[in-house]
mmCIF file of C-alpha atoms and ligand atoms in Angstrom:
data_model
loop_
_atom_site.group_PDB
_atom_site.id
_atom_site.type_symbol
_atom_site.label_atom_id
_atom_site.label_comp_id
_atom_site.label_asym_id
_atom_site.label_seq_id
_atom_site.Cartn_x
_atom_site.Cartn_y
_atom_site.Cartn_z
ATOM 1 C CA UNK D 123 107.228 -71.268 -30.938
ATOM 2 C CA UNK D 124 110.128 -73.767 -32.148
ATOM 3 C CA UNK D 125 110.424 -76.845 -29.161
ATOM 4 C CA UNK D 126 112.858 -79.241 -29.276
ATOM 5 C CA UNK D 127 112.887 -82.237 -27.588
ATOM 6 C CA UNK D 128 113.837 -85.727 -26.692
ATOM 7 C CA UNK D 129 112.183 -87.576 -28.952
ATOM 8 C CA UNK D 130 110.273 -90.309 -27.326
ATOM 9 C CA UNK D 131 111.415 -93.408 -29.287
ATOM 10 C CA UNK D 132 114.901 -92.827 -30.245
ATOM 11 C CA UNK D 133 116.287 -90.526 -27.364
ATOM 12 C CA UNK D 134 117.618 -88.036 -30.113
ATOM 13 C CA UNK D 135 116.768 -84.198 -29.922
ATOM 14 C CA UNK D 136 114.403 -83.322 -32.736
ATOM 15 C CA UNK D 137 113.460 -79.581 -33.435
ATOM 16 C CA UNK D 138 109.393 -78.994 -33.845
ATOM 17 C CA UNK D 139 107.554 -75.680 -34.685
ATOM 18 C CA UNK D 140 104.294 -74.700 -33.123
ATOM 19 C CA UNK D 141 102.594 -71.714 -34.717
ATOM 20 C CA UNK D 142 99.385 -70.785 -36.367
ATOM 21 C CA UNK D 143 98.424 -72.365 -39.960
ATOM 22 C CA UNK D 144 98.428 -70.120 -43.064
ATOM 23 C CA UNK D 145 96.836 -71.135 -46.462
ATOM 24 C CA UNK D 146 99.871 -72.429 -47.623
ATOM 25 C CA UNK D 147 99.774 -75.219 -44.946
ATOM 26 C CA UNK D 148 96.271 -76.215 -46.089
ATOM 27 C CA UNK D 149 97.587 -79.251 -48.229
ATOM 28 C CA UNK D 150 99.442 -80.474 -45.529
ATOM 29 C CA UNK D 151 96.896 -80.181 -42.773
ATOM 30 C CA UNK D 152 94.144 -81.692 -45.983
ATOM 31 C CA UNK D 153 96.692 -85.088 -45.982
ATOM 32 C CA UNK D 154 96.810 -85.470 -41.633
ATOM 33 C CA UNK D 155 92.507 -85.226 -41.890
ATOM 34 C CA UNK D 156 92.260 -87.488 -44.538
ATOM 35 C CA UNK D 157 94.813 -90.036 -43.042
ATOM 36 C CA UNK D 158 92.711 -90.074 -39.371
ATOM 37 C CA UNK D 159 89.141 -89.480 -41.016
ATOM 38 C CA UNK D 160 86.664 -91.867 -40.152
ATOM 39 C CA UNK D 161 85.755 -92.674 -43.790
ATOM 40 C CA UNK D 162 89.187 -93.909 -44.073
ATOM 41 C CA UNK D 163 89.908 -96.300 -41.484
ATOM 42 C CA UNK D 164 89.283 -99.995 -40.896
ATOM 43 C CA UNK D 165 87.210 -100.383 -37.392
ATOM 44 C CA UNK D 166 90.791 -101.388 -36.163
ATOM 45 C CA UNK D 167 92.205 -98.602 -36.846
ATOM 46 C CA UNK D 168 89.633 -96.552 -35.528
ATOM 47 C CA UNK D 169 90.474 -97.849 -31.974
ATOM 48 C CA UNK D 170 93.570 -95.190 -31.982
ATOM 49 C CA UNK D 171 91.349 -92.887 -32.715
ATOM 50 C CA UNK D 172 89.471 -90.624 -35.381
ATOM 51 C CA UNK D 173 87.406 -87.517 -36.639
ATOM 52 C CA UNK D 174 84.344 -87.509 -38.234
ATOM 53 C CA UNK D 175 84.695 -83.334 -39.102
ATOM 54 C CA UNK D 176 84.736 -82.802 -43.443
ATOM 55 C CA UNK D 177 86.157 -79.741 -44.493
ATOM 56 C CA UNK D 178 86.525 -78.575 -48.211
ATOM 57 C CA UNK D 179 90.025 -76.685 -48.870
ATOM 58 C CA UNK D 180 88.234 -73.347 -49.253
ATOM 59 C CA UNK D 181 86.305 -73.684 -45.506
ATOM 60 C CA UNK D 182 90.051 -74.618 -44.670
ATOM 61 C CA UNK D 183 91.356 -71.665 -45.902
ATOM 62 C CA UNK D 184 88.228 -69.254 -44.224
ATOM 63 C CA UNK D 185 89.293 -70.780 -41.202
ATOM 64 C CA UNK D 186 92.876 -69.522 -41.407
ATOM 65 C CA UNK D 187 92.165 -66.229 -42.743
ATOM 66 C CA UNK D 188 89.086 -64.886 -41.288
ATOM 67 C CA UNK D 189 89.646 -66.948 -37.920
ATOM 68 C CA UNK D 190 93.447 -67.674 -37.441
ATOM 69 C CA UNK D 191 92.071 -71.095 -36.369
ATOM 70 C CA UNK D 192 94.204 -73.708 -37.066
ATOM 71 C CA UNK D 193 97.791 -74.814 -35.013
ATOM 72 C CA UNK D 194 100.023 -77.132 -36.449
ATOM 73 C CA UNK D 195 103.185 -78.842 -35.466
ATOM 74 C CA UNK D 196 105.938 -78.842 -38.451
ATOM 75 C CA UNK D 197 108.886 -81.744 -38.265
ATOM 76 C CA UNK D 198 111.081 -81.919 -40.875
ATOM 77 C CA UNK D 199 108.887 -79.437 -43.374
ATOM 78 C CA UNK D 200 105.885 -81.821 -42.582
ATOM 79 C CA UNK D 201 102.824 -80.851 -40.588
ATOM 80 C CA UNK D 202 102.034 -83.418 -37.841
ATOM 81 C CA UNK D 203 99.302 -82.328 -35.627
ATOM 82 C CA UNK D 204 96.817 -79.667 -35.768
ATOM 83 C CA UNK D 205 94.072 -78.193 -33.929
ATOM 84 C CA UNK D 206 90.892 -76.315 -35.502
ATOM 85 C CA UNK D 207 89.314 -73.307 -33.509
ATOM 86 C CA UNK D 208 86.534 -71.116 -34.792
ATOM 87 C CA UNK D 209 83.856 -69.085 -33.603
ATOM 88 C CA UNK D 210 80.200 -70.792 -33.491
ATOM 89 C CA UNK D 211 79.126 -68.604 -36.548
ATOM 90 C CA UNK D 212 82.358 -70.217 -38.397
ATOM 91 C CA UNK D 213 81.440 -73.895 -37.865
ATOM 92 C CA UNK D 214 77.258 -73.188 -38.121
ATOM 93 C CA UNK D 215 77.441 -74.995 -41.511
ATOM 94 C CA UNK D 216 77.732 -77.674 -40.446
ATOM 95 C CA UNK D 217 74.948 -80.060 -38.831
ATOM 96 C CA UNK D 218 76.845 -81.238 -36.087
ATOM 97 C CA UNK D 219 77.183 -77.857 -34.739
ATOM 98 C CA UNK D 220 73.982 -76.244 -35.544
ATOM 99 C CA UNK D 221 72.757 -78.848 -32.967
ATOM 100 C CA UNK D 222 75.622 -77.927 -30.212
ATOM 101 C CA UNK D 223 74.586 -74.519 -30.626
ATOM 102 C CA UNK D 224 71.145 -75.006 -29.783
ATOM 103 C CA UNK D 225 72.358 -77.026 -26.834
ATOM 104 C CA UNK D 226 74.475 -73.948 -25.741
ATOM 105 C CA UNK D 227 72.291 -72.826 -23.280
ATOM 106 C CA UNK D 228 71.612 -76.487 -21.494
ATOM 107 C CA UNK D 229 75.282 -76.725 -20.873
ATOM 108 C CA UNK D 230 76.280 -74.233 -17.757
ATOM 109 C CA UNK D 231 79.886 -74.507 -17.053
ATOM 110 C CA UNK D 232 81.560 -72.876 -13.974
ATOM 111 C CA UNK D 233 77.957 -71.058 -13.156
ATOM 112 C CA UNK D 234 78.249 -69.167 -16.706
ATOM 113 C CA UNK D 235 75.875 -70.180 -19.509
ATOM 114 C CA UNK D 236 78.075 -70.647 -22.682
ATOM 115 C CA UNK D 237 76.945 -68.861 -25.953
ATOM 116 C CA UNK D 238 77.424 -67.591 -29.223
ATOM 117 C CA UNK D 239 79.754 -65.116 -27.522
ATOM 118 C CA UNK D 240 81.306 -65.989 -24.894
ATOM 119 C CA UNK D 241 82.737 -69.682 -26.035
ATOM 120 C CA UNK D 242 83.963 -70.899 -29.241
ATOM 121 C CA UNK D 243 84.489 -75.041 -30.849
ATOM 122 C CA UNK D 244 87.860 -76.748 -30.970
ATOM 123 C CA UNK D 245 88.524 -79.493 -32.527
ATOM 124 C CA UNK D 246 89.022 -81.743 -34.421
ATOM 125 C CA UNK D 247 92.563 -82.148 -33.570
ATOM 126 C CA UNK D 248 94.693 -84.897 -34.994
ATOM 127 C CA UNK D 249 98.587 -86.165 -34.108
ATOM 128 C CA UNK D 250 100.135 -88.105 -36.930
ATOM 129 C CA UNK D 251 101.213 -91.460 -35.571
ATOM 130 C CA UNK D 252 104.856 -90.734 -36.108
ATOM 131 C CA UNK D 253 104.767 -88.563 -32.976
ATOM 132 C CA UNK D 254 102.023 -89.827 -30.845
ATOM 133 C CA UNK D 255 102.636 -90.051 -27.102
ATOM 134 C CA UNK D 256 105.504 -87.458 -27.069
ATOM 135 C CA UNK D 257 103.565 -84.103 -25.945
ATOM 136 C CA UNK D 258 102.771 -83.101 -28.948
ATOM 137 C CA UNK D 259 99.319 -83.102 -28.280
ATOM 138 C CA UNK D 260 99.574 -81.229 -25.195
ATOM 139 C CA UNK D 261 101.835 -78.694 -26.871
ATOM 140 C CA UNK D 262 99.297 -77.963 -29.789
ATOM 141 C CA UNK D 263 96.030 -78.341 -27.550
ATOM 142 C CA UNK D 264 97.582 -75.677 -25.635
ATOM 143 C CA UNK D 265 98.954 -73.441 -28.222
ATOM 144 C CA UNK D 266 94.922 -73.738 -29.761
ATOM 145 C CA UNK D 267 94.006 -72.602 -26.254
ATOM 146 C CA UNK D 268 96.374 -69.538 -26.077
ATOM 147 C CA UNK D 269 95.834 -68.185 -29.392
ATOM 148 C CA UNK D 270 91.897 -68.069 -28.608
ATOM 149 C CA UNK D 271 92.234 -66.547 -25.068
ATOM 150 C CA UNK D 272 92.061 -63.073 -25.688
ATOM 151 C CA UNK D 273 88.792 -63.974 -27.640
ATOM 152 C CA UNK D 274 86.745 -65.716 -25.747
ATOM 153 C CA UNK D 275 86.637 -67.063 -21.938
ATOM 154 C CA UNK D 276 85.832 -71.105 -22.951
ATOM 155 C CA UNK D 277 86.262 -73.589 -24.969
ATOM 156 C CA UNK D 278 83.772 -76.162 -25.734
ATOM 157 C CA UNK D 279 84.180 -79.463 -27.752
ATOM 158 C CA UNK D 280 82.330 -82.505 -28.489
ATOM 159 C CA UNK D 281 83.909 -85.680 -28.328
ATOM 160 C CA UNK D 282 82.708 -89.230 -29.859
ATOM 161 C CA UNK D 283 81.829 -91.978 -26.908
ATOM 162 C CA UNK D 284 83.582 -94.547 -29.096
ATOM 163 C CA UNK D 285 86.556 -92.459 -29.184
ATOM 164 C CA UNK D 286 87.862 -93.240 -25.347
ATOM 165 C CA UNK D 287 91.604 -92.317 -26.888
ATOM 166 C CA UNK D 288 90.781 -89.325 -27.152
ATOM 167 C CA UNK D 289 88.494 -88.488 -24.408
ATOM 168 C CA UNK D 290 92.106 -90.096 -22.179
ATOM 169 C CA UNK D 291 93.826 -87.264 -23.770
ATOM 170 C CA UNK D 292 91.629 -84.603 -23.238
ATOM 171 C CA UNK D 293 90.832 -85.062 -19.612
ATOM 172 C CA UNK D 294 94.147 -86.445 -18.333
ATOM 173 C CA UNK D 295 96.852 -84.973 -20.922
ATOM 174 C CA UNK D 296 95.005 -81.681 -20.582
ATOM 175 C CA UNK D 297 92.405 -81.061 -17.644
ATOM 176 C CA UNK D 298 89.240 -80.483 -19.715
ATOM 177 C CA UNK D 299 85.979 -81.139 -18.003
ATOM 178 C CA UNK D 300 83.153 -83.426 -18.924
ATOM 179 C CA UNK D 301 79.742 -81.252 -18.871
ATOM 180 C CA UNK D 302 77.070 -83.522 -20.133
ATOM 181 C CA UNK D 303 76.448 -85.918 -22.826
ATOM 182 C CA UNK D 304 74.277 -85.499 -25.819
ATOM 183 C CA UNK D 305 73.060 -87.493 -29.258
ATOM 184 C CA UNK D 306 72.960 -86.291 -32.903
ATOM 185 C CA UNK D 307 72.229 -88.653 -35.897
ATOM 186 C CA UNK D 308 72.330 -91.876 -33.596
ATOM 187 C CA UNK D 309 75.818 -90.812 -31.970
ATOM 188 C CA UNK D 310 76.355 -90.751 -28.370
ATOM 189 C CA UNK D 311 78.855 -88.038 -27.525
ATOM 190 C CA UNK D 312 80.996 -86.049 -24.478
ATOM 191 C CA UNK D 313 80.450 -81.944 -24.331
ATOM 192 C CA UNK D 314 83.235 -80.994 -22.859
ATOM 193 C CA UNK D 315 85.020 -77.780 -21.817
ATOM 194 C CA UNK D 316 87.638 -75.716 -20.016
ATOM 195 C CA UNK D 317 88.538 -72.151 -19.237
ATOM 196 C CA UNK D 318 91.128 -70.510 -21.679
ATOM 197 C CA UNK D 319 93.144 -69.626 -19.249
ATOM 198 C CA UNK D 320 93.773 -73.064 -17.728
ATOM 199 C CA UNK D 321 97.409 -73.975 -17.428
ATOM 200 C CA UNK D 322 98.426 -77.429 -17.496
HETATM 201 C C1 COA Z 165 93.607 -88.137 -30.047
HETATM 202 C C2 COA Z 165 95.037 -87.735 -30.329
HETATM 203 C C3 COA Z 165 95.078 -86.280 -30.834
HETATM 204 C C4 COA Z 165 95.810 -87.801 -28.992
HETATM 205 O O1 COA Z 165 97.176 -87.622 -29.214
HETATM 206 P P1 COA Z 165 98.223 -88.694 -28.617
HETATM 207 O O2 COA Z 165 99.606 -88.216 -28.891
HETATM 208 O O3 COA Z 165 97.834 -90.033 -29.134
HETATM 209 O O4 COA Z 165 97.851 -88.564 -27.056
HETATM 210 P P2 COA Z 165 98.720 -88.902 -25.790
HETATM 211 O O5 COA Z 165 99.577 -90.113 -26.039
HETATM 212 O O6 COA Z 165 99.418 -87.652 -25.338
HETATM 213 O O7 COA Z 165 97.593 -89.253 -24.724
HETATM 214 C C5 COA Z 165 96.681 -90.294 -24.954
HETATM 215 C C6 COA Z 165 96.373 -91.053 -23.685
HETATM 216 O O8 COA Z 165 95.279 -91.945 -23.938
HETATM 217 C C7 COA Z 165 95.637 -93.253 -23.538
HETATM 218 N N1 COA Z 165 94.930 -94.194 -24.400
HETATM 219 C C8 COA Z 165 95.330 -94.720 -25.575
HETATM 220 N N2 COA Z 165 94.379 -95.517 -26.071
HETATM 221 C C9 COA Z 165 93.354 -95.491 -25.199
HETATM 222 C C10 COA Z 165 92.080 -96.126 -25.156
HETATM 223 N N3 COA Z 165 91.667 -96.931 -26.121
HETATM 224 N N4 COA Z 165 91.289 -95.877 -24.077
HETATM 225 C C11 COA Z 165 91.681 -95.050 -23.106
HETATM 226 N N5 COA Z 165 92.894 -94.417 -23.103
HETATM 227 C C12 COA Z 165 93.704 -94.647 -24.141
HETATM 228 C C13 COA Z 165 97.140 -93.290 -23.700
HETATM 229 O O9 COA Z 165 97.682 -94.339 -22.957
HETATM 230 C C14 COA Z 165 97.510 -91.896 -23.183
HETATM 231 O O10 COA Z 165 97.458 -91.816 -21.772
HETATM 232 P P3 COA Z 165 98.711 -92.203 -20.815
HETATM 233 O O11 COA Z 165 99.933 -91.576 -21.434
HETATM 234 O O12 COA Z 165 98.335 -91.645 -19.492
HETATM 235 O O13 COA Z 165 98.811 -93.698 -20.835
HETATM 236 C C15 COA Z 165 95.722 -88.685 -31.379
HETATM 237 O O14 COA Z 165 95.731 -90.007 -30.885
HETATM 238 C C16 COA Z 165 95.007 -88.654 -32.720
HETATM 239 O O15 COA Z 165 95.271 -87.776 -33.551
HETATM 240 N N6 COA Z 165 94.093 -89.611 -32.969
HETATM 241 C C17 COA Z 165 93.341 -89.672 -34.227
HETATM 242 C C18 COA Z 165 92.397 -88.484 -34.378
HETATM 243 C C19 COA Z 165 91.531 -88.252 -33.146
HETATM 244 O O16 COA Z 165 91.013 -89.151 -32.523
HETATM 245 N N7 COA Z 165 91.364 -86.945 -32.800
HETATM 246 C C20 COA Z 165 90.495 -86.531 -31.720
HETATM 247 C C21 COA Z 165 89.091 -86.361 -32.190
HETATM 248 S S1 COA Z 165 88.108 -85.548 -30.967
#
């Protein structure tokens, strides 16, 4: 999908390409993690955000080809958002999401107990700064979304209770619901989730 749009800023029309990763956009998605990771930021900084997700370049690359799991948004040759998707088997590596997956079936969601199955993680997500507040987010959320539809009938994320940035985005930019809370490794965090077919 190629948008263009009023930027937000200047005024001026800028052209922006939505579409599915492939390996060769691994080093720029690598740069946009490492530039909003946790480890990286100043508590400051933190306050517009941040992810707490580590991925090696090979799991980056598994997620492209044996998923198709990753949107970005290219500007001027430059990725500057993406969204991760995978199935629950994909992200079971990592602690985080062991843990979500054996809160699966404590989470109901529109009278349908989520599983291995019939819901899948998004996330982490990240909007360089350059383009923050112009859509962007909704555009690539959304785009995430579509390309998982015919997969799977929700999405389910977890998001960080000192993150309130993004948990604004994610309920009022795009209407996903807040299902429950839950802790893992002394963090207090939102599940949250939404059909894939919602429309917003
Ligand atoms: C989270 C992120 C993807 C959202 O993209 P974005 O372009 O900044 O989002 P938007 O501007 O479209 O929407 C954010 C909303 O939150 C609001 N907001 C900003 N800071 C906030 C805060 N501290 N508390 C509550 N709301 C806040 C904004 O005002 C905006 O709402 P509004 O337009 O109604 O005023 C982006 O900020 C980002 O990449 N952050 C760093 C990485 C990150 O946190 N990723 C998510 C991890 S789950």
């Amino acid at each position: 999908m190629i948008l263009k749009r009023k930027a937000f800023y200047t005024g001026t029309e800028e052209i922006m390409e939505i579409r599915q990763a492939t390996v060769e956009d691994v080093e720029g998605v690598v740069a946009l993690l490492q530039a909003n990771h946790a480890d990286n930021l100043t508590e400051e900084e933190k306050k517009n955000g941040f992810v707490t997700t580590k991925m090696t370049n090979e799991q980056m690359e598994a997620l492209i080809e044996q998923e198709n799991g990753i949107t970005i948004a290219v500007k001027d040759g430059r990725v500057v958002a993406f969204a991760m998707a995978g199935s629950w088997q994909f992200w079971s590596e990592w602690p985080l999401f062991q843990k979500m997956i054996e809160l699966l079936p404590e989470f109901e969601y529109n009278g349908v107990v989520p599983d291995m199955e019939n819901s899948y993680q998004y996330g982490p997500i990240c909007v360089d700064r350059s383009v923050r507040g112009t859509g962007v987010f909704h555009d690539v959320f959304m785009e995430s979304l579509r390309s998982m539809k015919d997969r799977y009938p929700m999405m389910i994320t977890f998001i960080n209770q000192v993150n309130p940035l993004s948990y604004a985005a994610h309920t009022r930019k795009v209407r996903m619901d807040e299902v429950g809370t839950f802790d893992f490794n002394g963090n207090h965090y939102w599940w949250m989730a939404c059909p894939t077919d919602m429309e917003c």
